[in-house]
Amino acid sequence: MEEREIIASVLQEVLDALPPPLRERLENVEFVVWDEAERGLGFVLGLYQGVPLPKRGLGYTFVLPDRIVLYLKNIRRIAPQEDEFRRKVRDVLLHEIGHYFGFGEEDLRRLLGEGG
């Protein structure tokens, strides 16, 4: 299976596994796969770009979609085997979706069982 197909499959699994109250609130967000991170970002696996739900006010209307970006080459560097790759894509997606919902880094580590 090709890498982008794996990512699409894992994304669907992640979205299907979200609790319904969260899944219903996940809107106006696009998921994008780029080969490499932009210059200056360093070694990142994913990035949430947008305004987290808790920070949106009444005037938050008619906006472009938020974006969750996965950086394919960086993920592949640390997860060369397909099963590792699928697991890492899942973790990165959950992490960035967490930012969409307003979770900070410490909250995300705790929720994903990474300690912290």
mmCIF file of N, CA and C in Angstrom, residues 49-97:
data_model
loop_
_atom_site.group_PDB
_atom_site.id
_atom_site.type_symbol
_atom_site.label_atom_id
_atom_site.label_comp_id
_atom_site.label_asym_id
_atom_site.label_seq_id
_atom_site.Cartn_x
_atom_site.Cartn_y
_atom_site.Cartn_z
ATOM 1 N N GLN A 49 -2.704 24.247 12.104
ATOM 2 C CA GLN A 49 -2.757 25.652 11.733
ATOM 3 C C GLN A 49 -4.206 26.104 11.812
ATOM 4 N N GLY A 50 -4.476 27.020 12.724
ATOM 5 C CA GLY A 50 -5.841 27.511 12.854
ATOM 6 C C GLY A 50 -6.067 28.104 14.222
ATOM 7 N N VAL A 51 -7.331 28.311 14.536
ATOM 8 C CA VAL A 51 -7.737 28.843 15.839
ATOM 9 C C VAL A 51 -8.434 27.710 16.583
ATOM 10 N N PRO A 52 -7.863 27.249 17.715
ATOM 11 C CA PRO A 52 -8.487 26.160 18.468
ATOM 12 C C PRO A 52 -9.922 26.502 18.882
ATOM 13 N N LEU A 53 -10.759 25.504 18.939
ATOM 14 C CA LEU A 53 -12.179 25.717 19.263
ATOM 15 C C LEU A 53 -12.402 26.602 20.486
ATOM 16 N N PRO A 54 -11.712 26.392 21.615
ATOM 17 C CA PRO A 54 -11.991 27.210 22.795
ATOM 18 C C PRO A 54 -11.657 28.699 22.627
ATOM 19 N N LYS A 55 -10.856 29.031 21.640
ATOM 20 C CA LYS A 55 -10.452 30.426 21.444
ATOM 21 C C LYS A 55 -11.307 31.158 20.410
ATOM 22 N N ARG A 56 -12.276 30.475 19.855
ATOM 23 C CA ARG A 56 -13.130 31.097 18.841
ATOM 24 C C ARG A 56 -14.244 31.888 19.509
ATOM 25 N N GLY A 57 -14.447 33.079 19.019
ATOM 26 C CA GLY A 57 -15.501 33.925 19.559
ATOM 27 C C GLY A 57 -16.696 33.981 18.627
ATOM 28 N N LEU A 58 -17.635 34.860 18.960
ATOM 29 C CA LEU A 58 -18.849 35.003 18.160
ATOM 30 C C LEU A 58 -18.557 35.460 16.738
ATOM 31 N N GLY A 59 -17.499 36.222 16.555
ATOM 32 C CA GLY A 59 -17.158 36.720 15.231
ATOM 33 C C GLY A 59 -16.415 35.732 14.362
ATOM 34 N N TYR A 60 -16.244 34.517 14.835
ATOM 35 C CA TYR A 60 -15.492 33.520 14.076
ATOM 36 C C TYR A 60 -16.414 32.873 13.054
ATOM 37 N N THR A 61 -16.579 33.541 11.917
ATOM 38 C CA THR A 61 -17.436 33.025 10.841
ATOM 39 C C THR A 61 -16.764 33.302 9.501
ATOM 40 N N PHE A 62 -17.174 32.580 8.497
ATOM 41 C CA PHE A 62 -16.684 32.772 7.125
ATOM 42 C C PHE A 62 -15.161 32.750 7.050
ATOM 43 N N VAL A 63 -14.557 31.766 7.688
ATOM 44 C CA VAL A 63 -13.101 31.648 7.702
ATOM 45 C C VAL A 63 -12.676 30.447 6.857
ATOM 46 N N LEU A 64 -11.446 30.503 6.392
ATOM 47 C CA LEU A 64 -10.887 29.356 5.690
ATOM 48 C C LEU A 64 -10.767 28.192 6.665
ATOM 49 N N PRO A 65 -10.738 26.973 6.152
ATOM 50 C CA PRO A 65 -10.614 25.824 7.054
ATOM 51 C C PRO A 65 -9.301 25.847 7.833
ATOM 52 N N ASP A 66 -9.358 25.335 9.056
ATOM 53 C CA ASP A 66 -8.131 25.049 9.786
ATOM 54 C C ASP A 66 -7.436 23.941 9.006
ATOM 55 N N ARG A 67 -6.157 23.757 9.293
ATOM 56 C CA ARG A 67 -5.398 22.752 8.548
ATOM 57 C C ARG A 67 -4.558 21.920 9.505
ATOM 58 N N ILE A 68 -4.582 20.620 9.267
ATOM 59 C CA ILE A 68 -3.678 19.704 9.953
ATOM 60 C C ILE A 68 -2.778 19.121 8.873
ATOM 61 N N VAL A 69 -1.478 19.377 9.043
ATOM 62 C CA VAL A 69 -0.491 18.955 8.049
ATOM 63 C C VAL A 69 0.346 17.818 8.618
ATOM 64 N N LEU A 70 0.537 16.787 7.815
ATOM 65 C CA LEU A 70 1.468 15.706 8.145
ATOM 66 C C LEU A 70 2.664 15.828 7.215
ATOM 67 N N TYR A 71 3.857 15.664 7.777
ATOM 68 C CA TYR A 71 5.090 15.751 6.991
ATOM 69 C C TYR A 71 5.623 14.347 6.736
ATOM 70 N N LEU A 72 5.362 13.876 5.549
ATOM 71 C CA LEU A 72 5.583 12.493 5.159
ATOM 72 C C LEU A 72 7.022 12.025 5.375
ATOM 73 N N LYS A 73 7.998 12.767 4.875
ATOM 74 C CA LYS A 73 9.388 12.303 4.961
ATOM 75 C C LYS A 73 9.870 12.233 6.406
ATOM 76 N N ASN A 74 9.445 13.169 7.250
ATOM 77 C CA ASN A 74 9.866 13.132 8.656
ATOM 78 C C ASN A 74 9.252 11.935 9.377
ATOM 79 N N ILE A 75 7.983 11.671 9.108
ATOM 80 C CA ILE A 75 7.341 10.506 9.744
ATOM 81 C C ILE A 75 8.029 9.226 9.274
ATOM 82 N N ARG A 76 8.297 9.145 7.989
ATOM 83 C CA ARG A 76 8.929 7.940 7.435
ATOM 84 C C ARG A 76 10.338 7.745 8.011
ATOM 85 N N ARG A 77 11.059 8.840 8.280
ATOM 86 C CA ARG A 77 12.414 8.719 8.840
ATOM 87 C C ARG A 77 12.416 8.014 10.192
ATOM 88 N N ILE A 78 11.411 8.306 11.015
ATOM 89 C CA ILE A 78 11.406 7.687 12.344
ATOM 90 C C ILE A 78 10.552 6.430 12.401
ATOM 91 N N ALA A 79 9.829 6.149 11.318
ATOM 92 C CA ALA A 79 8.968 4.968 11.281
ATOM 93 C C ALA A 79 9.080 4.299 9.903
ATOM 94 N N PRO A 80 10.183 3.617 9.648
ATOM 95 C CA PRO A 80 10.405 3.060 8.312
ATOM 96 C C PRO A 80 9.538 1.842 7.965
ATOM 97 N N GLN A 81 9.135 1.069 8.957
ATOM 98 C CA GLN A 81 8.308 -0.110 8.702
ATOM 99 C C GLN A 81 6.829 0.278 8.658
ATOM 100 N N GLU A 82 6.044 -0.446 7.862
ATOM 101 C CA GLU A 82 4.641 -0.060 7.677
ATOM 102 C C GLU A 82 3.854 -0.017 8.981
ATOM 103 N N ASP A 83 4.030 -1.006 9.863
ATOM 104 C CA ASP A 83 3.271 -0.995 11.116
ATOM 105 C C ASP A 83 3.675 0.185 11.994
ATOM 106 N N GLU A 84 4.976 0.506 12.039
ATOM 107 C CA GLU A 84 5.444 1.686 12.788
ATOM 108 C C GLU A 84 4.884 2.962 12.163
ATOM 109 N N PHE A 85 4.907 3.012 10.832
ATOM 110 C CA PHE A 85 4.423 4.175 10.096
ATOM 111 C C PHE A 85 2.944 4.431 10.420
ATOM 112 N N ARG A 86 2.137 3.372 10.372
ATOM 113 C CA ARG A 86 0.704 3.510 10.683
ATOM 114 C C ARG A 86 0.512 4.031 12.113
ATOM 115 N N ARG A 87 1.271 3.483 13.045
ATOM 116 C CA ARG A 87 1.162 3.888 14.449
ATOM 117 C C ARG A 87 1.565 5.355 14.634
ATOM 118 N N LYS A 88 2.646 5.752 13.984
ATOM 119 C CA LYS A 88 3.126 7.126 14.123
ATOM 120 C C LYS A 88 2.155 8.107 13.462
ATOM 121 N N VAL A 89 1.617 7.754 12.307
ATOM 122 C CA VAL A 89 0.616 8.608 11.651
ATOM 123 C C VAL A 89 -0.588 8.781 12.574
ATOM 124 N N ARG A 90 -1.030 7.701 13.183
ATOM 125 C CA ARG A 90 -2.159 7.764 14.122
ATOM 126 C C ARG A 90 -1.843 8.709 15.272
ATOM 127 N N ASP A 91 -0.663 8.564 15.872
ATOM 128 C CA ASP A 91 -0.276 9.413 16.998
ATOM 129 C C ASP A 91 -0.221 10.886 16.605
ATOM 130 N N VAL A 92 0.359 11.159 15.435
ATOM 131 C CA VAL A 92 0.475 12.553 14.987
ATOM 132 C C VAL A 92 -0.909 13.131 14.710
ATOM 133 N N LEU A 93 -1.767 12.363 14.061
ATOM 134 C CA LEU A 93 -3.132 12.849 13.797
ATOM 135 C C LEU A 93 -3.862 13.152 15.102
ATOM 136 N N LEU A 94 -3.798 12.233 16.060
ATOM 137 C CA LEU A 94 -4.469 12.465 17.341
ATOM 138 C C LEU A 94 -3.898 13.693 18.047
ATOM 139 N N HIS A 95 -2.597 13.857 17.973
ATOM 140 C CA HIS A 95 -1.937 14.998 18.604
ATOM 141 C C HIS A 95 -2.443 16.314 17.992
ATOM 142 N N GLU A 96 -2.459 16.384 16.673
ATOM 143 C CA GLU A 96 -2.867 17.630 16.005
ATOM 144 C C GLU A 96 -4.370 17.873 16.139
ATOM 145 N N ILE A 97 -5.170 16.829 16.120
ATOM 146 C CA ILE A 97 -6.607 16.987 16.368
ATOM 147 C C ILE A 97 -6.818 17.501 17.793
#
